[in-house]
PDB file of C-alpha atoms and ligand atoms in Angstrom:
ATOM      1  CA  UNK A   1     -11.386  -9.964  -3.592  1.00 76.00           C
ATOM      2  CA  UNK A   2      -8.619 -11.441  -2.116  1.00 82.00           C
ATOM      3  CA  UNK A   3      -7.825 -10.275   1.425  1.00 87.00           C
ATOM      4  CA  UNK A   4      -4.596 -10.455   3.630  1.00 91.00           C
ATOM      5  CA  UNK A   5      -5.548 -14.430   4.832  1.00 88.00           C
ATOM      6  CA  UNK A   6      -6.137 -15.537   1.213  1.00 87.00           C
ATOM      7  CA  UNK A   7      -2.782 -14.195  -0.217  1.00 92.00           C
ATOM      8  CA  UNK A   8      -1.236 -15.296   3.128  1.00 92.00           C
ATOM      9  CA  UNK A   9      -2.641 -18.696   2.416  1.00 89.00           C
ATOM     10  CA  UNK A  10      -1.789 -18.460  -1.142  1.00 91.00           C
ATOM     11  CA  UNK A  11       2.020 -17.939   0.019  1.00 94.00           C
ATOM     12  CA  UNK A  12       2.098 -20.716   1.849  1.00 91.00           C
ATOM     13  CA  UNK A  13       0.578 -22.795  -0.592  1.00 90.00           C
ATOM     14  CA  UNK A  14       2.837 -22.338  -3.431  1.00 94.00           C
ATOM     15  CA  UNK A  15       6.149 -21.260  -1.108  1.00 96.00           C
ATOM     16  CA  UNK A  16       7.277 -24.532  -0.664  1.00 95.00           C
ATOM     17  CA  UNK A  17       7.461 -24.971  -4.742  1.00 96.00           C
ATOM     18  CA  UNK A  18       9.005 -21.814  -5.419  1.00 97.00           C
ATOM     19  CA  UNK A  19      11.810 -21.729  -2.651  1.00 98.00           C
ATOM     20  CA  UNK A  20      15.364 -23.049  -4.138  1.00 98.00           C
ATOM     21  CA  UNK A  21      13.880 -24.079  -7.930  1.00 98.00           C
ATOM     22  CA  UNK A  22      15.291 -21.890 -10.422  1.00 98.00           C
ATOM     23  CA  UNK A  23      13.079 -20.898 -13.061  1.00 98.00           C
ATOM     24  CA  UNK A  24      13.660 -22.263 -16.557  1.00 98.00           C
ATOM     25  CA  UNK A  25      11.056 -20.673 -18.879  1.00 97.00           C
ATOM     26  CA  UNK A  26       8.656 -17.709 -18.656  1.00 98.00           C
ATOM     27  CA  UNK A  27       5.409 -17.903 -20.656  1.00 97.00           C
ATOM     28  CA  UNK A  28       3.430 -14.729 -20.891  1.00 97.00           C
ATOM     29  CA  UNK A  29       0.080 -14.993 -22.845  1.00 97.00           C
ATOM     30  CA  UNK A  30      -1.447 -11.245 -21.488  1.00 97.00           C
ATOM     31  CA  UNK A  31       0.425  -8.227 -20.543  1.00 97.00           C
ATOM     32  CA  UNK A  32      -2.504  -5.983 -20.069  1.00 97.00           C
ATOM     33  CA  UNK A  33      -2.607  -6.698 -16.200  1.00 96.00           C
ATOM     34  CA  UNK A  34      -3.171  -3.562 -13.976  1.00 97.00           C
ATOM     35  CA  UNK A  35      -0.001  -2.496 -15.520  1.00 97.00           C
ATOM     36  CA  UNK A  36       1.894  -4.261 -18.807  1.00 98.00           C
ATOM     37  CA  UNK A  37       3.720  -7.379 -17.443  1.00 98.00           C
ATOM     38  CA  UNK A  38       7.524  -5.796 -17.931  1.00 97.00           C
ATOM     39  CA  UNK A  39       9.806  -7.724 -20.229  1.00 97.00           C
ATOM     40  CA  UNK A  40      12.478  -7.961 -17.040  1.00 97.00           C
ATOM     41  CA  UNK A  41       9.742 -10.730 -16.157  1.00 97.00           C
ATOM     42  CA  UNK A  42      10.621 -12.866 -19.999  1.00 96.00           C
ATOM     43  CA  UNK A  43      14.257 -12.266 -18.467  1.00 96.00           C
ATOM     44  CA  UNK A  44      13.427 -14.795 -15.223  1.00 97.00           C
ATOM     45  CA  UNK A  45      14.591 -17.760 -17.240  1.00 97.00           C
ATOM     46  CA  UNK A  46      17.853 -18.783 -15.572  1.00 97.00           C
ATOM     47  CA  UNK A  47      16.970 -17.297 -12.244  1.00 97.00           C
ATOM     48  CA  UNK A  48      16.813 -19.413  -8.980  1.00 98.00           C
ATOM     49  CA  UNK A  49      13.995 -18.465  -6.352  1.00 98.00           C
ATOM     50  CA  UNK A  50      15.797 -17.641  -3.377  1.00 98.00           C
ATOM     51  CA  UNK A  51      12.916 -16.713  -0.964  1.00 98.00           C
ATOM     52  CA  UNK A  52       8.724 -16.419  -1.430  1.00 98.00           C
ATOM     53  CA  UNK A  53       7.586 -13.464   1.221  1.00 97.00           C
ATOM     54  CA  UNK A  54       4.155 -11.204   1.563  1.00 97.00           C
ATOM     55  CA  UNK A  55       4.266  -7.347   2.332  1.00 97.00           C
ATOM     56  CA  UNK A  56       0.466  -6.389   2.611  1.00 96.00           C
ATOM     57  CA  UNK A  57      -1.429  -8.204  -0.287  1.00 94.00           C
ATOM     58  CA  UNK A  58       2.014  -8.713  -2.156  1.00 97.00           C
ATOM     59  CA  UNK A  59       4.084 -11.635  -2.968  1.00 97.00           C
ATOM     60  CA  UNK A  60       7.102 -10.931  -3.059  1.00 98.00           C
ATOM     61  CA  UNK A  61       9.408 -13.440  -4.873  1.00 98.00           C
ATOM     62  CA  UNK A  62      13.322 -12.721  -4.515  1.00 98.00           C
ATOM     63  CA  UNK A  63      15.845 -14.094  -7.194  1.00 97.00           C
ATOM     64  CA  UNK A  64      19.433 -12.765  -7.794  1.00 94.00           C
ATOM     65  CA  UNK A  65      18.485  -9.932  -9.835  1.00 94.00           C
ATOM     66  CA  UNK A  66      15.925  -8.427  -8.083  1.00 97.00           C
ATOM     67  CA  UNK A  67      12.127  -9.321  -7.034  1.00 98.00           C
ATOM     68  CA  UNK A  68       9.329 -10.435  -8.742  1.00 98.00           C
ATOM     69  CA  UNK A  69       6.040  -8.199  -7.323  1.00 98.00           C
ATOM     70  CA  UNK A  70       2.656 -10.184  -7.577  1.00 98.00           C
ATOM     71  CA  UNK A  71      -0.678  -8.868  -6.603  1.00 96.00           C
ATOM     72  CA  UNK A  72      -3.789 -10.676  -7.348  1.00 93.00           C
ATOM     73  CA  UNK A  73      -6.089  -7.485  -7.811  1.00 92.00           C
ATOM     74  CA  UNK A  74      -9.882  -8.430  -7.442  1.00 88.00           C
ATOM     75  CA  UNK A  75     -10.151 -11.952  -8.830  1.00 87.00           C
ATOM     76  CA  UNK A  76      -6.657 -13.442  -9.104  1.00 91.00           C
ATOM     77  CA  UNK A  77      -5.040 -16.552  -7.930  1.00 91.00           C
ATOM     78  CA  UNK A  78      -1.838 -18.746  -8.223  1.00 94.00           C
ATOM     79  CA  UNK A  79      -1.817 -22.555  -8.798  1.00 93.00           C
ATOM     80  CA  UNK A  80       1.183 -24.880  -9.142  1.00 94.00           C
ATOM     81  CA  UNK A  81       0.414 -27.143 -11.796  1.00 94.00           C
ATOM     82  CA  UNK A  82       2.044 -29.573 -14.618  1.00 95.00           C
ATOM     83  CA  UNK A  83       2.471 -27.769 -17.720  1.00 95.00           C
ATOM     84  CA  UNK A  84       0.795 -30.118 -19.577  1.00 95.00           C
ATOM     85  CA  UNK A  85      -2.643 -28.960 -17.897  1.00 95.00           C
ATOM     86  CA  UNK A  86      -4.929 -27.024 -20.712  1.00 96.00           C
ATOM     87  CA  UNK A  87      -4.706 -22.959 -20.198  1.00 97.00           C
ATOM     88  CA  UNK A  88      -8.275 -22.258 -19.363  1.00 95.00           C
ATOM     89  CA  UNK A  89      -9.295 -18.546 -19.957  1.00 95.00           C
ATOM     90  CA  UNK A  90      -7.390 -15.756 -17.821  1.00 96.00           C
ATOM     91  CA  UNK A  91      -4.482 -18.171 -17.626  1.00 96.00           C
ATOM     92  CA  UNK A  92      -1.896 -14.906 -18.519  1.00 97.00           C
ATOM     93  CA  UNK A  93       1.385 -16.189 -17.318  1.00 97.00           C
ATOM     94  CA  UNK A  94       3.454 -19.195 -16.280  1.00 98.00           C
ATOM     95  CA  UNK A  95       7.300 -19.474 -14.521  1.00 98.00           C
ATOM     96  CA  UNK A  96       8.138 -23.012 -15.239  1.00 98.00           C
ATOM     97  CA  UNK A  97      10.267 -24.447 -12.708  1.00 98.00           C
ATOM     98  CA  UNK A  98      13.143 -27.063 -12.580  1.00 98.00           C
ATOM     99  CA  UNK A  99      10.865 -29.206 -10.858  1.00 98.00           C
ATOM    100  CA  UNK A 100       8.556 -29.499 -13.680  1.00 97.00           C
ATOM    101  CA  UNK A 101       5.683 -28.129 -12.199  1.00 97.00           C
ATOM    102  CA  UNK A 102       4.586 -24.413 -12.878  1.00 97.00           C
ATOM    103  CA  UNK A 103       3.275 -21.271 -11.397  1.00 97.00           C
ATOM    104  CA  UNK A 104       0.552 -20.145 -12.989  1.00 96.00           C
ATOM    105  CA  UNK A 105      -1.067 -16.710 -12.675  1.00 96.00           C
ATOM    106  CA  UNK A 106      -5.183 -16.687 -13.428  1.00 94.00           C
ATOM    107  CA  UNK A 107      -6.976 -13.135 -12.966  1.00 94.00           C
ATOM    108  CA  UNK A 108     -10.373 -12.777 -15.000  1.00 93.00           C
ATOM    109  CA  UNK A 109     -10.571  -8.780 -13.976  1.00 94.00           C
ATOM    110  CA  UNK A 110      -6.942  -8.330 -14.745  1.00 95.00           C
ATOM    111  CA  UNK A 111      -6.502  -5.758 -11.848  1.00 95.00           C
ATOM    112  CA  UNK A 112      -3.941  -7.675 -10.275  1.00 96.00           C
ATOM    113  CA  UNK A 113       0.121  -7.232 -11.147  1.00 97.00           C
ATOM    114  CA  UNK A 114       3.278  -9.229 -12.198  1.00 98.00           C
ATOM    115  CA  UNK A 115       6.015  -6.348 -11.422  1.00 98.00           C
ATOM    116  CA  UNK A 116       9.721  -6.942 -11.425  1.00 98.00           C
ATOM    117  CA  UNK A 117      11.831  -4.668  -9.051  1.00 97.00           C
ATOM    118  CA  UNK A 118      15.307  -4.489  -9.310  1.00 95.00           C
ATOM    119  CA  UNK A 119      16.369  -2.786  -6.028  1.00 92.00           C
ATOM    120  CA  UNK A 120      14.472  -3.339  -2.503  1.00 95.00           C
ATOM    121  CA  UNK A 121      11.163  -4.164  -2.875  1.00 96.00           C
ATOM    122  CA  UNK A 122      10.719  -1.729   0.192  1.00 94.00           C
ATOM    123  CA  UNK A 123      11.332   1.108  -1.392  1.00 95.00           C
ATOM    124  CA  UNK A 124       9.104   0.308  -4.475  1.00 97.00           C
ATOM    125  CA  UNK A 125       6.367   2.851  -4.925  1.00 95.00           C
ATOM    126  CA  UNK A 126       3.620   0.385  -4.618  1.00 95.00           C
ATOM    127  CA  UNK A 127       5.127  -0.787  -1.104  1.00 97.00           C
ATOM    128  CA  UNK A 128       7.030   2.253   0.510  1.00 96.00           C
ATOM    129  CA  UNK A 129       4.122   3.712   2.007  1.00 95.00           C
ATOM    130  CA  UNK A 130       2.420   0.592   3.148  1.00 97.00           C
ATOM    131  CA  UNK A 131       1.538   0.414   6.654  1.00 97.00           C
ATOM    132  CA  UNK A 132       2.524  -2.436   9.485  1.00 98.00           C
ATOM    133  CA  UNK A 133       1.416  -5.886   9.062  1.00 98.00           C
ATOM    134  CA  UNK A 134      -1.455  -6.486  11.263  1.00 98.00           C
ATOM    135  CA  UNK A 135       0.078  -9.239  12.443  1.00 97.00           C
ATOM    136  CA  UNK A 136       3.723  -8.279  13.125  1.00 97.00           C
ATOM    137  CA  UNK A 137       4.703  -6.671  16.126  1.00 97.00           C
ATOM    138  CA  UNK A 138       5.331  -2.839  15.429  1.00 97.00           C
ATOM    139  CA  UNK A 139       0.877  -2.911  15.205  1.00 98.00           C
ATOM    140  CA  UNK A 140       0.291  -2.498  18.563  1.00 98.00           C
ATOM    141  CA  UNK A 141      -2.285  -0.414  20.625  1.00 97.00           C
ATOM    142  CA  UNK A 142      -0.008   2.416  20.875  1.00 97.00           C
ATOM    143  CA  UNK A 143       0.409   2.424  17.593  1.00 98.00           C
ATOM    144  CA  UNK A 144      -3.233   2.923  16.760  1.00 98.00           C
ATOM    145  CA  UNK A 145      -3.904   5.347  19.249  1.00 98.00           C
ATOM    146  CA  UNK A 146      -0.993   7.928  17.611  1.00 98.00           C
ATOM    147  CA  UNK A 147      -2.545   6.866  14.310  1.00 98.00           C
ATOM    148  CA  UNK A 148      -6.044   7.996  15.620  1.00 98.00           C
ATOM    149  CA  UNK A 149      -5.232  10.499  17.586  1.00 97.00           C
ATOM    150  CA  UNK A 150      -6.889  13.917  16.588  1.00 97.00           C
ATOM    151  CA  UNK A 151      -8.957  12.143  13.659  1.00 97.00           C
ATOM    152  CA  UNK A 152     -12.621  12.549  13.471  1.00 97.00           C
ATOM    153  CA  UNK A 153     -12.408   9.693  10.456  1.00 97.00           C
ATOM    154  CA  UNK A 154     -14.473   6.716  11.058  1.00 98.00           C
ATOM    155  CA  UNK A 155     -12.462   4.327  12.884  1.00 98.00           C
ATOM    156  CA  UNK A 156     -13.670   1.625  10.394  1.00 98.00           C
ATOM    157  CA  UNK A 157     -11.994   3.643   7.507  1.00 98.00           C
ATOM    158  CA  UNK A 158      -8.807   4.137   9.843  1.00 98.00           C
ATOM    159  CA  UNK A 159      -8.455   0.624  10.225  1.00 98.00           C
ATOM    160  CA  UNK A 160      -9.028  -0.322   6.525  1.00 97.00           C
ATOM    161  CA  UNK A 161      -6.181   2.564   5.576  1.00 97.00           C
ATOM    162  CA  UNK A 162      -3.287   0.720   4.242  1.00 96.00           C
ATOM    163  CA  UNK A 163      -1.020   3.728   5.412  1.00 97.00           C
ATOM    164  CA  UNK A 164      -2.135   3.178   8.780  1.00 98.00           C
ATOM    165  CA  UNK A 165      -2.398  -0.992   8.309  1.00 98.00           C
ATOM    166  CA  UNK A 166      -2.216  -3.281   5.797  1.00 97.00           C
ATOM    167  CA  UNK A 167      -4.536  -5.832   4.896  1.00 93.00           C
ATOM    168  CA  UNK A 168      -7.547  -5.570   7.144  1.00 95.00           C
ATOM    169  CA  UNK A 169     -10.113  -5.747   4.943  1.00 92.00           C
ATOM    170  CA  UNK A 170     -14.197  -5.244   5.205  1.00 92.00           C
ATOM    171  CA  UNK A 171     -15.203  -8.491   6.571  1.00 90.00           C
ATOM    172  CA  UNK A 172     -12.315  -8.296   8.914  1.00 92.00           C
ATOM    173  CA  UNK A 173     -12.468  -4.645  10.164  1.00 96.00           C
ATOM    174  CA  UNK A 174     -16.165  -5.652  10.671  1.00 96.00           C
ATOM    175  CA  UNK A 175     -15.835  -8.160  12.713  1.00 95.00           C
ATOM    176  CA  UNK A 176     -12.689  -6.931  14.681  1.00 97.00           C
ATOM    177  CA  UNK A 177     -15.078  -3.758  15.996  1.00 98.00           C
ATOM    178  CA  UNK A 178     -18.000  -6.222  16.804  1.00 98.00           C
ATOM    179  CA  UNK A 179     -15.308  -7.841  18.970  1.00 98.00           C
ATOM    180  CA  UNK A 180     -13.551  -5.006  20.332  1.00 98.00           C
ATOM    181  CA  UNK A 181     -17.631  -3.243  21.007  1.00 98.00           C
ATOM    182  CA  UNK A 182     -16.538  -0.327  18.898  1.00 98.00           C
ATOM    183  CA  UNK A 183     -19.263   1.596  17.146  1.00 98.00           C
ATOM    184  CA  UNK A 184     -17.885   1.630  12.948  1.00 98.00           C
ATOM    185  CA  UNK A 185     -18.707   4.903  13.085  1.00 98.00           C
ATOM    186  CA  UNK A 186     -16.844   6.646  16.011  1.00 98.00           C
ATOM    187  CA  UNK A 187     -14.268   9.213  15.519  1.00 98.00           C
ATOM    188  CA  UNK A 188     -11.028   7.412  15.443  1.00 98.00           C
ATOM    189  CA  UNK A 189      -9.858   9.946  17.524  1.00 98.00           C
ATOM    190  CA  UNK A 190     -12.882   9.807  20.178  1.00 98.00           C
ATOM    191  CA  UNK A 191     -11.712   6.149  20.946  1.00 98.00           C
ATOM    192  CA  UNK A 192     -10.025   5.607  24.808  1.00 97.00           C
ATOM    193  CA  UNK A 193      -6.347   4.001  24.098  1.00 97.00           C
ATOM    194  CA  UNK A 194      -7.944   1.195  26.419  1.00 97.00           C
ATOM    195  CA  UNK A 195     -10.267   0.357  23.396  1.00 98.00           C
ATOM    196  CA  UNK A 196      -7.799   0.583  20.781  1.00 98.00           C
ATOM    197  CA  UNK A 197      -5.650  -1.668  22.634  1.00 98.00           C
ATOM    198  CA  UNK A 198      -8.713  -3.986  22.450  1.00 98.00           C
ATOM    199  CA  UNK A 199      -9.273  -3.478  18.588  1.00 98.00           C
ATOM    200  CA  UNK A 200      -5.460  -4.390  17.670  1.00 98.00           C
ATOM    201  CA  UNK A 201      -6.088  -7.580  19.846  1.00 98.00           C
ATOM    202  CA  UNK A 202      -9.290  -8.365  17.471  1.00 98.00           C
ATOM    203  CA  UNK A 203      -8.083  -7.268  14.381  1.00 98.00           C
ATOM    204  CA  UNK A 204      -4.836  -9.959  14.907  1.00 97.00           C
ATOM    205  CA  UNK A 205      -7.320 -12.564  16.459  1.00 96.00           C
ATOM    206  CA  UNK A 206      -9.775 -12.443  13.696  1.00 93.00           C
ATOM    207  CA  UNK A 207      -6.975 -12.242  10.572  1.00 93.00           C
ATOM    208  CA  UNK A 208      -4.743 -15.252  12.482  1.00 93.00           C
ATOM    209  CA  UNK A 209      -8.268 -17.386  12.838  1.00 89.00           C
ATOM    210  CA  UNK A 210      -8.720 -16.699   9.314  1.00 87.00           C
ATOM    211  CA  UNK A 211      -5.281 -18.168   8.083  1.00 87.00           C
ATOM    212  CA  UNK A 212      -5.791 -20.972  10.663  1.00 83.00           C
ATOM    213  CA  UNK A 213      -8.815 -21.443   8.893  1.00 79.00           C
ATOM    214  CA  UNK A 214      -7.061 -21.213   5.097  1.00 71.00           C
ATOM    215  CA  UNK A 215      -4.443 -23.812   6.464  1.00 53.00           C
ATOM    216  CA  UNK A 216      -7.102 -26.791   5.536  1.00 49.00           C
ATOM    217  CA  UNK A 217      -7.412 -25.572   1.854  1.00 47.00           C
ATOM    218  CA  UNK A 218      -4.097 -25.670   0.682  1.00 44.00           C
ATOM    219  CA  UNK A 219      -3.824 -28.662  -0.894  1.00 45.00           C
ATOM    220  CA  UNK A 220      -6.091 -27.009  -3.246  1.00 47.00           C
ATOM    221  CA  UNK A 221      -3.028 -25.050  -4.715  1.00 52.00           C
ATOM    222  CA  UNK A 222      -2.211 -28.480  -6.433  1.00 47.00           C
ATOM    223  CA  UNK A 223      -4.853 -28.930  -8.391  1.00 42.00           C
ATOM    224  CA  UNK A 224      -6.662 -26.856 -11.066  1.00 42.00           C
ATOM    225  CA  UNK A 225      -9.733 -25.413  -8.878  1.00 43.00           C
ATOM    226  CA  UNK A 226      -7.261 -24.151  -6.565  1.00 46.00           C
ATOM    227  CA  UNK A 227      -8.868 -20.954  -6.379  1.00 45.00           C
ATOM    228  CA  UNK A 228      -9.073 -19.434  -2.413  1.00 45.00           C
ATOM    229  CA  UNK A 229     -12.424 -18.184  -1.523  1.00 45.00           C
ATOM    230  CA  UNK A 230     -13.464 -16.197   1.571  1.00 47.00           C
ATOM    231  CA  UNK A 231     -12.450 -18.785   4.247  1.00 51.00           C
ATOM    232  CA  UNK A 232     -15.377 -20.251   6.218  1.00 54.00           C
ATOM    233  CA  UNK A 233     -15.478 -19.064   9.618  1.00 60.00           C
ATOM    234  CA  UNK A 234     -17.890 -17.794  12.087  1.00 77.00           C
ATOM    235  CA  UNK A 235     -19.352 -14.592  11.458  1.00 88.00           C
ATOM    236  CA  UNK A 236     -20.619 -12.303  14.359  1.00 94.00           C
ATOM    237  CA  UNK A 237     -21.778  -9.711  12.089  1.00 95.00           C
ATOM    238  CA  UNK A 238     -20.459  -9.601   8.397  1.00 92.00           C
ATOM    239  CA  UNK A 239     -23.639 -10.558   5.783  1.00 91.00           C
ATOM    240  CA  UNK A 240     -26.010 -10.843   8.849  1.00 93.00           C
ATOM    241  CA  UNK A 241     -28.385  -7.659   8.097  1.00 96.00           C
ATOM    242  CA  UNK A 242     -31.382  -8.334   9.919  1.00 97.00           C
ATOM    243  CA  UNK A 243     -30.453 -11.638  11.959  1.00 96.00           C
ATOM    244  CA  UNK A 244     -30.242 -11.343  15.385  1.00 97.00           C
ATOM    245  CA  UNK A 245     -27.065 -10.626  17.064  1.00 97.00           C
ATOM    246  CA  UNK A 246     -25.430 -13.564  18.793  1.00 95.00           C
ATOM    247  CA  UNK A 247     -24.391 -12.017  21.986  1.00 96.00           C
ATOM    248  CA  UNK A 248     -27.531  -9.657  22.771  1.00 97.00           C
ATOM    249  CA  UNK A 249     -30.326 -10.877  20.203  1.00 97.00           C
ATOM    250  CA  UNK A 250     -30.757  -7.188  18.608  1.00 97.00           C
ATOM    251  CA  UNK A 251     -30.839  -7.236  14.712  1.00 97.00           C
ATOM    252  CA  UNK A 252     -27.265  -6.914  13.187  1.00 98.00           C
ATOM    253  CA  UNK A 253     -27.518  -3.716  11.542  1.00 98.00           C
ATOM    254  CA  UNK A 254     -25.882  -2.707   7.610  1.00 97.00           C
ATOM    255  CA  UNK A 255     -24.802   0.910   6.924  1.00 97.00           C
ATOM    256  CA  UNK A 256     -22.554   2.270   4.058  1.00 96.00           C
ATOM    257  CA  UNK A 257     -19.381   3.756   4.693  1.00 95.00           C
ATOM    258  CA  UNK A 258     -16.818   4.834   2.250  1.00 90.00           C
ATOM    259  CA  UNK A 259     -18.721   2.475  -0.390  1.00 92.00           C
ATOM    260  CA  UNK A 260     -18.287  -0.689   1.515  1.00 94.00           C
ATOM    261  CA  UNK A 261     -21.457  -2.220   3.383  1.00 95.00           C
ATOM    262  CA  UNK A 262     -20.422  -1.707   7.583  1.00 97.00           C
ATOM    263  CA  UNK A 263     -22.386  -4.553   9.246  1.00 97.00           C
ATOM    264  CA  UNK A 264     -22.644  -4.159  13.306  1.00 98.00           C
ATOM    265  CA  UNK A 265     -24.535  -4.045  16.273  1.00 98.00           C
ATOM    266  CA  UNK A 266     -25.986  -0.780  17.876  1.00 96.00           C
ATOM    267  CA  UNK A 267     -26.271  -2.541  21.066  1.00 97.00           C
ATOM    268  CA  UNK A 268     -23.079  -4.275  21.772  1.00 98.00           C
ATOM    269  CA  UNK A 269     -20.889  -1.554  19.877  1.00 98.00           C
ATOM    270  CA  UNK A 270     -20.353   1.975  21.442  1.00 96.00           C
TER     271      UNK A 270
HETATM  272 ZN1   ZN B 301     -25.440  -7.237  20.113  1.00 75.85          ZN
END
């Protein structure tokens, strides 16, 4: 699934082809995304891109009339391509641009979205009741701690809330406790402000090393395999049931939580 680095990393990969080309055709081969593709999105033709932004794990692109809403669900991705390049299967929609390139939109699961929204995209059901950005400056520690306080949830399942934050997925909220020495499983609400202070600190440092990381793919948006992947960087914990831990040597342990495989270490996390 895509998480907050990839679709950040996506953004900047097809921004700069977006930004200030107006769009002069809209080719839509499947409307049976997570919702029907909404014929205000044939009506793009005409339209000039104006800005490319991301609210959580949306795109948001503005034009005159409104803003186009992407998501790319559980499998999707965005390329920039010539339009002379073959569709290959899941290929469901295209905004050709003055430039003669394209945006293409490929999603094999189909839970992903093309939404158009004619008013502010802030007040758009989908977005409304997101969360901060992780990485903006209204998530801070004392921001967690009112969000935790009096919660006996799992701070894990606090932190992957996208009421409380958006876009810290498993592999991140995994590795941000491992950082922070957080136990998965402690009461949000048991957690000293001290430590939550610590947590926001990982949770940024561990999403901004991801994009870092993403920065070296995107020249991958130009070409057809252009698809972003979990970025490769250094994991303490994630996938590592059963190695040893790299600060203290004890085996990196896997529970389940809320579905999702927690990976972490019941020495260095309290
Ligand atoms: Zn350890």
């Amino acid at each position: 699934m895509p998480e907050l680095p990839e679709v950040e990393t996506t953004l900047r990969g097809v921004a700069p082809h977006l930004v200030g080309r107006t769009i002069t055709d809209v080719d839509v081969r499947e409307r049976r995304l997570r919702w029907p593709v909404p014929r205000a999105v044939d009506g793009l033709a005409g339209s000039m891109i104006r800005s490319a932004r991301r609210r959580g794990k949306y795109l948001l692109f503005d034009v005159s009339s409104g803003t186009l809403i992407l998501h790319l669900g559980m499998s999707g991705g965005l390329r920039v391509l010539d339009p002379d390049v073959a569709w290959k299967k899941h290929d469901h929609l295209a905004l050709r641009l003055d430039s003669g390139k394209e945006l293409r939109y490929h999603d094999p699961r189909r839970f992903g979205c093309v939404l158009f929204c004619e008013g502010d995209p802030e007040q758009h059901p989908l977005i409304r009741s997101l969360g901060p950005e992780p990485l903006g400056e209204k998530f801070t520690g004392d921001y967690l701690a009112g969000a935790a306080k009096g919660r006996k949830l799992a701070i894990k399942q606090l932190i992957m809330d996208s009421h409380v934050v958006v876009g810290v997925g498993n592999i991140y909220a995994c590795e941000a406790l491992f950082l922070a020495g957080i136990h998965p499983a402690r009461a949000a609400g048991k957690i000293s402000r001290h430590r939550l202070v610590n947590l926001v600190a990982a949770i940024k440092q561990v999403l901004a090393a991801a994009i870092e990381s993403g920065g070296t793919t995107l020249r991958d948006f130009l070409n057809e395999e252009g698809q972003p992947g979990y970025f490769k960087q250094s994991l303490n914990v994630y996938g590592r049931e059963g190695e040893p831990c790299r600060t203290c040597g004890g085996l990196v342990k896997r529970v389940v939580q809320g579905q999702r495989s927690t990976f972490y270490c019941g020495s260095c996390q309290r």
